[in-house]
Amino acid sequence: MIANGAVLPMFYLPPVEYFTRLNTFKPDVVFDVEEHFPKQTYRNRANIYSPDGLLSLVVPVVKGSKNHTKTKDVKISYDFRWQRLHWMSLQACYRRSAYFEYYEADFAPFYEKRYDYLLDYNRELFELLLRLTKNKLEISFTDTYEAGYPGLTDLRSAFNAKAEPPKEQKPYFQVFEERNGFLPNLSIVDLLFNQGPQAANYL
């Protein structure tokens, strides 16, 4: 049975489940950039595995038009050195993983170069992640906001950064699992740094 396409949000270092769903619906996938930017979602946060358990990395955004800023217009805030913090956290959490050094040079530039808009940052990171997970996908964006898109499964609210992932996830080795067990649905970088090129087969 051929699945219809889907409309998805554009995330920062999306969770594993996001890529699983993406594989179900591609190539007929469109990313909504016209929606009003919702707070506290994966659009500007990612969860990784730290020595103390779950750690959220949040990209700060400029406080502006309250809740009525379109996703494509959201600007990144540089009031503090969040890029340095994120990169140091990734190093601290994954330096011992099997493939961190293998991918380090791919990710490092994203924590040095400044981006004005969250969408540009997320898109370039996403293009890298597609390449590393061997996903061929033409990225296309919505040009108007629609409450629903006929023929497309609406996944804009399907991924909750605060809730348990809906499906069981097959465990893979994680650096700190001896401390806190397997943590499901972390950022795709957790899978990449631990599984390397095998991540594509896992997905």
JSON list of C-alpha atoms in Angstrom, two decimals:
[
{"chain": "A", "resi": 1, "resn": "MET", "atom": "CA", "xyz": [0.00, 0.00, 0.00]},
{"chain": "A", "resi": 2, "resn": "ILE", "atom": "CA", "xyz": [1.42, 3.39, -0.98]},
{"chain": "A", "resi": 3, "resn": "ALA", "atom": "CA", "xyz": [1.23, 6.00, 1.75]},
{"chain": "A", "resi": 4, "resn": "ASN", "atom": "CA", "xyz": [0.09, 9.48, 0.90]},
{"chain": "A", "resi": 5, "resn": "GLY", "atom": "CA", "xyz": [2.44, 12.33, 1.55]},
{"chain": "A", "resi": 6, "resn": "ALA", "atom": "CA", "xyz": [2.80, 14.37, 4.71]},
{"chain": "A", "resi": 7, "resn": "VAL", "atom": "CA", "xyz": [3.26, 17.91, 5.95]},
{"chain": "A", "resi": 8, "resn": "LEU", "atom": "CA", "xyz": [5.96, 18.22, 8.60]},
{"chain": "A", "resi": 9, "resn": "PRO", "atom": "CA", "xyz": [7.59, 20.94, 10.67]},
{"chain": "A", "resi": 10, "resn": "MET", "atom": "CA", "xyz": [11.30, 21.70, 10.26]},
{"chain": "A", "resi": 11, "resn": "PHE", "atom": "CA", "xyz": [13.18, 20.73, 13.44]},
{"chain": "A", "resi": 12, "resn": "TYR", "atom": "CA", "xyz": [16.58, 21.32, 15.01]},
{"chain": "A", "resi": 13, "resn": "LEU", "atom": "CA", "xyz": [18.43, 17.95, 15.11]},
{"chain": "A", "resi": 14, "resn": "PRO", "atom": "CA", "xyz": [15.10, 16.04, 14.95]},
{"chain": "A", "resi": 15, "resn": "PRO", "atom": "CA", "xyz": [14.30, 12.96, 17.04]},
{"chain": "A", "resi": 16, "resn": "VAL", "atom": "CA", "xyz": [14.70, 9.46, 15.60]},
{"chain": "A", "resi": 17, "resn": "GLU", "atom": "CA", "xyz": [10.92, 9.02, 15.27]},
{"chain": "A", "resi": 18, "resn": "TYR", "atom": "CA", "xyz": [10.83, 12.02, 12.90]},
{"chain": "A", "resi": 19, "resn": "PHE", "atom": "CA", "xyz": [13.10, 10.21, 10.44]},
{"chain": "A", "resi": 20, "resn": "THR", "atom": "CA", "xyz": [11.08, 7.01, 10.79]},
{"chain": "A", "resi": 21, "resn": "ARG", "atom": "CA", "xyz": [7.92, 8.90, 9.82]},
{"chain": "A", "resi": 22, "resn": "LEU", "atom": "CA", "xyz": [9.76, 10.76, 7.06]},
{"chain": "A", "resi": 23, "resn": "ASN", "atom": "CA", "xyz": [10.76, 7.43, 5.50]},
{"chain": "A", "resi": 24, "resn": "THR", "atom": "CA", "xyz": [7.11, 6.35, 5.52]},
{"chain": "A", "resi": 25, "resn": "PHE", "atom": "CA", "xyz": [5.89, 9.36, 3.55]},
{"chain": "A", "resi": 26, "resn": "LYS", "atom": "CA", "xyz": [8.77, 10.46, 1.34]},
{"chain": "A", "resi": 27, "resn": "PRO", "atom": "CA", "xyz": [9.18, 11.61, -1.37]},
{"chain": "A", "resi": 28, "resn": "ASP", "atom": "CA", "xyz": [5.82, 13.41, -1.15]},
{"chain": "A", "resi": 29, "resn": "VAL", "atom": "CA", "xyz": [6.74, 15.56, 1.84]},
{"chain": "A", "resi": 30, "resn": "VAL", "atom": "CA", "xyz": [6.31, 19.30, 2.38]},
{"chain": "A", "resi": 31, "resn": "PHE", "atom": "CA", "xyz": [7.61, 21.38, 5.30]},
{"chain": "A", "resi": 32, "resn": "ASP", "atom": "CA", "xyz": [5.38, 24.03, 6.85]},
{"chain": "A", "resi": 33, "resn": "VAL", "atom": "CA", "xyz": [7.19, 27.35, 7.31]},
{"chain": "A", "resi": 34, "resn": "GLU", "atom": "CA", "xyz": [4.09, 29.56, 7.29]},
{"chain": "A", "resi": 35, "resn": "GLU", "atom": "CA", "xyz": [2.67, 28.33, 10.61]},
{"chain": "A", "resi": 36, "resn": "HIS", "atom": "CA", "xyz": [2.85, 30.52, 13.70]},
{"chain": "A", "resi": 37, "resn": "PHE", "atom": "CA", "xyz": [5.93, 29.44, 15.63]},
{"chain": "A", "resi": 38, "resn": "PRO", "atom": "CA", "xyz": [4.89, 27.24, 18.58]},
{"chain": "A", "resi": 39, "resn": "LYS", "atom": "CA", "xyz": [6.99, 27.35, 21.73]},
{"chain": "A", "resi": 40, "resn": "GLN", "atom": "CA", "xyz": [8.71, 24.45, 23.48]},
{"chain": "A", "resi": 41, "resn": "THR", "atom": "CA", "xyz": [8.86, 22.09, 20.52]},
{"chain": "A", "resi": 42, "resn": "TYR", "atom": "CA", "xyz": [11.62, 20.34, 18.59]},
{"chain": "A", "resi": 43, "resn": "ARG", "atom": "CA", "xyz": [11.64, 23.29, 16.18]},
{"chain": "A", "resi": 44, "resn": "ASN", "atom": "CA", "xyz": [14.34, 24.81, 18.37]},
{"chain": "A", "resi": 45, "resn": "ARG", "atom": "CA", "xyz": [15.30, 22.04, 20.77]},
{"chain": "A", "resi": 46, "resn": "ALA", "atom": "CA", "xyz": [16.86, 18.58, 20.72]},
{"chain": "A", "resi": 47, "resn": "ASN", "atom": "CA", "xyz": [17.23, 15.89, 23.37]},
{"chain": "A", "resi": 48, "resn": "ILE", "atom": "CA", "xyz": [20.54, 14.09, 23.83]},
{"chain": "A", "resi": 49, "resn": "TYR", "atom": "CA", "xyz": [21.92, 11.55, 26.33]},
{"chain": "A", "resi": 50, "resn": "SER", "atom": "CA", "xyz": [24.16, 13.08, 28.98]},
{"chain": "A", "resi": 51, "resn": "PRO", "atom": "CA", "xyz": [25.93, 11.31, 31.87]},
{"chain": "A", "resi": 52, "resn": "ASP", "atom": "CA", "xyz": [23.00, 12.45, 34.05]},
{"chain": "A", "resi": 53, "resn": "GLY", "atom": "CA", "xyz": [20.27, 11.31, 31.64]},
{"chain": "A", "resi": 54, "resn": "LEU", "atom": "CA", "xyz": [18.17, 13.37, 29.25]},
{"chain": "A", "resi": 55, "resn": "LEU", "atom": "CA", "xyz": [19.61, 16.77, 28.31]},
{"chain": "A", "resi": 56, "resn": "SER", "atom": "CA", "xyz": [17.69, 19.33, 26.23]},
{"chain": "A", "resi": 57, "resn": "LEU", "atom": "CA", "xyz": [19.63, 21.65, 23.93]},
{"chain": "A", "resi": 58, "resn": "VAL", "atom": "CA", "xyz": [17.58, 24.75, 23.16]},
{"chain": "A", "resi": 59, "resn": "VAL", "atom": "CA", "xyz": [18.32, 27.25, 20.39]},
{"chain": "A", "resi": 60, "resn": "PRO", "atom": "CA", "xyz": [17.23, 30.62, 21.84]},
{"chain": "A", "resi": 61, "resn": "VAL", "atom": "CA", "xyz": [15.02, 32.74, 19.61]},
{"chain": "A", "resi": 62, "resn": "VAL", "atom": "CA", "xyz": [14.52, 36.48, 19.54]},
{"chain": "A", "resi": 63, "resn": "LYS", "atom": "CA", "xyz": [11.51, 37.57, 21.56]},
{"chain": "A", "resi": 64, "resn": "GLY", "atom": "CA", "xyz": [9.30, 39.43, 19.14]},
{"chain": "A", "resi": 65, "resn": "SER", "atom": "CA", "xyz": [5.76, 39.35, 17.92]},
{"chain": "A", "resi": 66, "resn": "LYS", "atom": "CA", "xyz": [4.50, 37.22, 20.81]},
{"chain": "A", "resi": 67, "resn": "ASN", "atom": "CA", "xyz": [3.05, 34.01, 19.35]},
{"chain": "A", "resi": 68, "resn": "HIS", "atom": "CA", "xyz": [2.27, 35.37, 15.91]},
{"chain": "A", "resi": 69, "resn": "THR", "atom": "CA", "xyz": [5.66, 35.10, 14.24]},
{"chain": "A", "resi": 70, "resn": "LYS", "atom": "CA", "xyz": [5.73, 32.77, 11.24]},
{"chain": "A", "resi": 71, "resn": "THR", "atom": "CA", "xyz": [8.23, 29.95, 11.54]},
{"chain": "A", "resi": 72, "resn": "LYS", "atom": "CA", "xyz": [10.18, 31.27, 8.54]},
{"chain": "A", "resi": 73, "resn": "ASP", "atom": "CA", "xyz": [10.57, 34.67, 10.23]},
{"chain": "A", "resi": 74, "resn": "VAL", "atom": "CA", "xyz": [11.86, 33.46, 13.61]},
{"chain": "A", "resi": 75, "resn": "LYS", "atom": "CA", "xyz": [15.31, 34.85, 14.35]},
{"chain": "A", "resi": 76, "resn": "ILE", "atom": "CA", "xyz": [17.99, 33.21, 16.47]},
{"chain": "A", "resi": 77, "resn": "SER", "atom": "CA", "xyz": [19.12, 35.08, 19.58]},
{"chain": "A", "resi": 78, "resn": "TYR", "atom": "CA", "xyz": [22.81, 35.41, 20.39]},
{"chain": "A", "resi": 79, "resn": "ASP", "atom": "CA", "xyz": [22.37, 37.04, 23.79]},
{"chain": "A", "resi": 80, "resn": "PHE", "atom": "CA", "xyz": [24.53, 34.24, 25.18]},
{"chain": "A", "resi": 81, "resn": "ARG", "atom": "CA", "xyz": [26.96, 31.83, 23.56]},
{"chain": "A", "resi": 82, "resn": "TRP", "atom": "CA", "xyz": [24.54, 28.98, 23.06]},
{"chain": "A", "resi": 83, "resn": "GLN", "atom": "CA", "xyz": [26.49, 27.54, 20.10]},
{"chain": "A", "resi": 84, "resn": "ARG", "atom": "CA", "xyz": [29.54, 27.04, 22.30]},
{"chain": "A", "resi": 85, "resn": "LEU", "atom": "CA", "xyz": [27.33, 25.47, 24.98]},
{"chain": "A", "resi": 86, "resn": "HIS", "atom": "CA", "xyz": [25.67, 23.08, 22.51]},
{"chain": "A", "resi": 87, "resn": "TRP", "atom": "CA", "xyz": [28.97, 22.02, 20.95]},
{"chain": "A", "resi": 88, "resn": "MET", "atom": "CA", "xyz": [30.61, 21.48, 24.34]},
{"chain": "A", "resi": 89, "resn": "SER", "atom": "CA", "xyz": [27.57, 19.43, 25.41]},
{"chain": "A", "resi": 90, "resn": "LEU", "atom": "CA", "xyz": [27.71, 17.29, 22.27]},
{"chain": "A", "resi": 91, "resn": "GLN", "atom": "CA", "xyz": [31.42, 16.71, 22.81]},
{"chain": "A", "resi": 92, "resn": "ALA", "atom": "CA", "xyz": [30.97, 15.87, 26.49]},
{"chain": "A", "resi": 93, "resn": "CYS", "atom": "CA", "xyz": [28.10, 13.49, 25.79]},
{"chain": "A", "resi": 94, "resn": "TYR", "atom": "CA", "xyz": [29.43, 11.74, 22.69]},
{"chain": "A", "resi": 95, "resn": "ARG", "atom": "CA", "xyz": [33.22, 11.95, 22.74]},
{"chain": "A", "resi": 96, "resn": "ARG", "atom": "CA", "xyz": [33.26, 8.33, 23.95]},
{"chain": "A", "resi": 97, "resn": "SER", "atom": "CA", "xyz": [30.82, 7.15, 21.27]},
{"chain": "A", "resi": 98, "resn": "ALA", "atom": "CA", "xyz": [32.10, 5.04, 18.39]},
{"chain": "A", "resi": 99, "resn": "TYR", "atom": "CA", "xyz": [31.45, 7.59, 15.62]},
{"chain": "A", "resi": 100, "resn": "PHE", "atom": "CA", "xyz": [31.63, 11.09, 17.10]},
{"chain": "A", "resi": 101, "resn": "GLU", "atom": "CA", "xyz": [35.07, 11.75, 15.60]},
{"chain": "A", "resi": 102, "resn": "TYR", "atom": "CA", "xyz": [33.85, 10.31, 12.29]},
{"chain": "A", "resi": 103, "resn": "TYR", "atom": "CA", "xyz": [31.19, 13.05, 12.04]},
{"chain": "A", "resi": 104, "resn": "GLU", "atom": "CA", "xyz": [32.78, 15.82, 14.09]},
{"chain": "A", "resi": 105, "resn": "ALA", "atom": "CA", "xyz": [34.00, 17.86, 11.12]},
{"chain": "A", "resi": 106, "resn": "ASP", "atom": "CA", "xyz": [30.50, 17.73, 9.56]},
{"chain": "A", "resi": 107, "resn": "PHE", "atom": "CA", "xyz": [28.79, 19.25, 12.60]},
{"chain": "A", "resi": 108, "resn": "ALA", "atom": "CA", "xyz": [31.45, 21.65, 13.93]},
{"chain": "A", "resi": 109, "resn": "PRO", "atom": "CA", "xyz": [30.74, 24.47, 11.40]},
{"chain": "A", "resi": 110, "resn": "PHE", "atom": "CA", "xyz": [27.13, 24.72, 12.63]},
{"chain": "A", "resi": 111, "resn": "TYR", "atom": "CA", "xyz": [28.45, 25.79, 16.01]},
{"chain": "A", "resi": 112, "resn": "GLU", "atom": "CA", "xyz": [30.82, 28.41, 14.62]},
{"chain": "A", "resi": 113, "resn": "LYS", "atom": "CA", "xyz": [28.89, 30.16, 11.83]},
{"chain": "A", "resi": 114, "resn": "ARG", "atom": "CA", "xyz": [26.11, 32.54, 12.84]},
{"chain": "A", "resi": 115, "resn": "TYR", "atom": "CA", "xyz": [22.71, 32.20, 11.21]},
{"chain": "A", "resi": 116, "resn": "ASP", "atom": "CA", "xyz": [20.11, 34.96, 11.38]},
{"chain": "A", "resi": 117, "resn": "TYR", "atom": "CA", "xyz": [17.05, 32.77, 10.91]},
{"chain": "A", "resi": 118, "resn": "LEU", "atom": "CA", "xyz": [16.19, 29.53, 12.69]},
{"chain": "A", "resi": 119, "resn": "LEU", "atom": "CA", "xyz": [14.73, 28.09, 9.47]},
{"chain": "A", "resi": 120, "resn": "ASP", "atom": "CA", "xyz": [18.00, 28.57, 7.55]},
{"chain": "A", "resi": 121, "resn": "TYR", "atom": "CA", "xyz": [19.93, 26.95, 10.38]},
{"chain": "A", "resi": 122, "resn": "ASN", "atom": "CA", "xyz": [17.56, 24.01, 10.69]},
{"chain": "A", "resi": 123, "resn": "ARG", "atom": "CA", "xyz": [17.39, 23.50, 6.95]},
{"chain": "A", "resi": 124, "resn": "GLU", "atom": "CA", "xyz": [21.15, 23.34, 6.45]},
{"chain": "A", "resi": 125, "resn": "LEU", "atom": "CA", "xyz": [21.51, 20.97, 9.39]},
{"chain": "A", "resi": 126, "resn": "PHE", "atom": "CA", "xyz": [18.65, 18.86, 8.02]},
{"chain": "A", "resi": 127, "resn": "GLU", "atom": "CA", "xyz": [20.33, 18.64, 4.61]},
{"chain": "A", "resi": 128, "resn": "LEU", "atom": "CA", "xyz": [23.45, 17.32, 6.35]},
{"chain": "A", "resi": 129, "resn": "LEU", "atom": "CA", "xyz": [21.38, 14.80, 8.34]},
{"chain": "A", "resi": 130, "resn": "LEU", "atom": "CA", "xyz": [19.64, 13.59, 5.18]},
{"chain": "A", "resi": 131, "resn": "ARG", "atom": "CA", "xyz": [23.03, 13.00, 3.58]},
{"chain": "A", "resi": 132, "resn": "LEU", "atom": "CA", "xyz": [24.44, 11.19, 6.63]},
{"chain": "A", "resi": 133, "resn": "THR", "atom": "CA", "xyz": [21.38, 8.93, 6.91]},
{"chain": "A", "resi": 134, "resn": "LYS", "atom": "CA", "xyz": [21.43, 8.29, 3.13]},
{"chain": "A", "resi": 135, "resn": "ASN", "atom": "CA", "xyz": [18.02, 9.88, 2.63]},
{"chain": "A", "resi": 136, "resn": "LYS", "atom": "CA", "xyz": [17.32, 11.30, -0.79]},
{"chain": "A", "resi": 137, "resn": "LEU", "atom": "CA", "xyz": [14.68, 14.00, -0.47]},
{"chain": "A", "resi": 138, "resn": "GLU", "atom": "CA", "xyz": [13.92, 17.23, -2.29]},
{"chain": "A", "resi": 139, "resn": "ILE", "atom": "CA", "xyz": [13.08, 19.79, 0.40]},
{"chain": "A", "resi": 140, "resn": "SER", "atom": "CA", "xyz": [9.98, 21.82, -0.43]},
{"chain": "A", "resi": 141, "resn": "PHE", "atom": "CA", "xyz": [8.21, 24.40, 1.73]},
{"chain": "A", "resi": 142, "resn": "THR", "atom": "CA", "xyz": [4.61, 25.54, 2.02]},
{"chain": "A", "resi": 143, "resn": "ASP", "atom": "CA", "xyz": [3.91, 28.98, 0.54]},
{"chain": "A", "resi": 144, "resn": "THR", "atom": "CA", "xyz": [0.69, 29.65, 2.45]},
{"chain": "A", "resi": 145, "resn": "TYR", "atom": "CA", "xyz": [-0.65, 28.51, 5.80]},
{"chain": "A", "resi": 146, "resn": "GLU", "atom": "CA", "xyz": [-3.43, 25.93, 5.66]},
{"chain": "A", "resi": 147, "resn": "ALA", "atom": "CA", "xyz": [-5.26, 24.35, 8.60]},
{"chain": "A", "resi": 148, "resn": "GLY", "atom": "CA", "xyz": [-5.18, 21.08, 6.64]},
{"chain": "A", "resi": 149, "resn": "TYR", "atom": "CA", "xyz": [-3.62, 19.86, 3.41]},
{"chain": "A", "resi": 150, "resn": "PRO", "atom": "CA", "xyz": [-5.86, 17.54, 1.35]},
{"chain": "A", "resi": 151, "resn": "GLY", "atom": "CA", "xyz": [-4.12, 14.24, 0.58]},
{"chain": "A", "resi": 152, "resn": "LEU", "atom": "CA", "xyz": [-1.34, 14.88, 3.09]},
{"chain": "A", "resi": 153, "resn": "THR", "atom": "CA", "xyz": [-1.04, 13.47, 6.60]},
{"chain": "A", "resi": 154, "resn": "ASP", "atom": "CA", "xyz": [-0.63, 16.40, 9.00]},
{"chain": "A", "resi": 155, "resn": "LEU", "atom": "CA", "xyz": [2.35, 15.70, 11.27]},
{"chain": "A", "resi": 156, "resn": "ARG", "atom": "CA", "xyz": [2.90, 19.28, 12.44]},
{"chain": "A", "resi": 157, "resn": "SER", "atom": "CA", "xyz": [1.81, 18.44, 15.98]},
{"chain": "A", "resi": 158, "resn": "ALA", "atom": "CA", "xyz": [2.75, 14.76, 15.95]},
{"chain": "A", "resi": 159, "resn": "PHE", "atom": "CA", "xyz": [6.04, 15.09, 17.81]},
{"chain": "A", "resi": 160, "resn": "ASN", "atom": "CA", "xyz": [5.84, 16.26, 21.40]},
{"chain": "A", "resi": 161, "resn": "ALA", "atom": "CA", "xyz": [9.12, 17.20, 23.06]},
{"chain": "A", "resi": 162, "resn": "LYS", "atom": "CA", "xyz": [7.50, 16.73, 26.46]},
{"chain": "A", "resi": 163, "resn": "ALA", "atom": "CA", "xyz": [5.71, 13.40, 25.91]},
{"chain": "A", "resi": 164, "resn": "GLU", "atom": "CA", "xyz": [6.74, 9.79, 25.51]},
{"chain": "A", "resi": 165, "resn": "PRO", "atom": "CA", "xyz": [7.11, 8.68, 21.87]},
{"chain": "A", "resi": 166, "resn": "PRO", "atom": "CA", "xyz": [4.01, 6.75, 20.77]},
{"chain": "A", "resi": 167, "resn": "LYS", "atom": "CA", "xyz": [5.78, 3.70, 19.33]},
{"chain": "A", "resi": 168, "resn": "GLU", "atom": "CA", "xyz": [8.18, 1.20, 20.83]},
{"chain": "A", "resi": 169, "resn": "GLN", "atom": "CA", "xyz": [11.68, 1.83, 19.57]},
{"chain": "A", "resi": 170, "resn": "LYS", "atom": "CA", "xyz": [14.20, -0.90, 18.93]},
{"chain": "A", "resi": 171, "resn": "PRO", "atom": "CA", "xyz": [17.10, -0.32, 21.34]},
{"chain": "A", "resi": 172, "resn": "TYR", "atom": "CA", "xyz": [20.60, 0.36, 20.05]},
{"chain": "A", "resi": 173, "resn": "PHE", "atom": "CA", "xyz": [23.78, 0.86, 22.06]},
{"chain": "A", "resi": 174, "resn": "GLN", "atom": "CA", "xyz": [24.01, 4.23, 23.86]},
{"chain": "A", "resi": 175, "resn": "VAL", "atom": "CA", "xyz": [27.11, 5.51, 25.65]},
{"chain": "A", "resi": 176, "resn": "PHE", "atom": "CA", "xyz": [25.52, 5.99, 29.07]},
{"chain": "A", "resi": 177, "resn": "GLU", "atom": "CA", "xyz": [22.87, 3.28, 28.97]},
{"chain": "A", "resi": 178, "resn": "GLU", "atom": "CA", "xyz": [24.53, 1.40, 31.84]},
{"chain": "A", "resi": 179, "resn": "ARG", "atom": "CA", "xyz": [23.52, 4.34, 34.06]},
{"chain": "A", "resi": 180, "resn": "ASN", "atom": "CA", "xyz": [19.96, 5.06, 32.95]},
{"chain": "A", "resi": 181, "resn": "GLY", "atom": "CA", "xyz": [19.03, 2.31, 30.50]},
{"chain": "A", "resi": 182, "resn": "PHE", "atom": "CA", "xyz": [17.99, 2.89, 26.88]},
{"chain": "A", "resi": 183, "resn": "LEU", "atom": "CA", "xyz": [16.46, 6.32, 26.25]},
{"chain": "A", "resi": 184, "resn": "PRO", "atom": "CA", "xyz": [14.14, 6.20, 23.20]},
{"chain": "A", "resi": 185, "resn": "ASN", "atom": "CA", "xyz": [13.55, 8.88, 20.60]},
{"chain": "A", "resi": 186, "resn": "LEU", "atom": "CA", "xyz": [16.53, 11.08, 21.27]},
{"chain": "A", "resi": 187, "resn": "SER", "atom": "CA", "xyz": [17.95, 13.35, 18.59]},
{"chain": "A", "resi": 188, "resn": "ILE", "atom": "CA", "xyz": [19.08, 11.63, 15.41]},
{"chain": "A", "resi": 189, "resn": "VAL", "atom": "CA", "xyz": [22.66, 12.61, 16.37]},
{"chain": "A", "resi": 190, "resn": "ASP", "atom": "CA", "xyz": [22.47, 10.10, 19.24]},
{"chain": "A", "resi": 191, "resn": "LEU", "atom": "CA", "xyz": [21.82, 7.36, 16.69]},
{"chain": "A", "resi": 192, "resn": "LEU", "atom": "CA", "xyz": [24.49, 8.65, 14.31]},
{"chain": "A", "resi": 193, "resn": "PHE", "atom": "CA", "xyz": [27.23, 9.06, 16.90]},
{"chain": "A", "resi": 194, "resn": "ASN", "atom": "CA", "xyz": [26.54, 5.59, 18.34]},
{"chain": "A", "resi": 195, "resn": "GLN", "atom": "CA", "xyz": [25.75, 3.63, 15.15]},
{"chain": "A", "resi": 196, "resn": "GLY", "atom": "CA", "xyz": [27.52, 5.54, 12.41]},
{"chain": "A", "resi": 197, "resn": "PRO", "atom": "CA", "xyz": [26.70, 4.47, 8.84]},
{"chain": "A", "resi": 198, "resn": "GLN", "atom": "CA", "xyz": [24.48, 1.69, 10.28]},
{"chain": "A", "resi": 199, "resn": "ALA", "atom": "CA", "xyz": [22.01, 4.41, 11.28]},
{"chain": "A", "resi": 200, "resn": "ALA", "atom": "CA", "xyz": [20.57, 4.33, 7.74]},
{"chain": "A", "resi": 201, "resn": "ASN", "atom": "CA", "xyz": [19.80, 0.59, 8.09]},
{"chain": "A", "resi": 202, "resn": "TYR", "atom": "CA", "xyz": [18.33, 1.13, 11.55]},
{"chain": "A", "resi": 203, "resn": "LEU", "atom": "CA", "xyz": [15.90, 3.72, 10.18]}
]
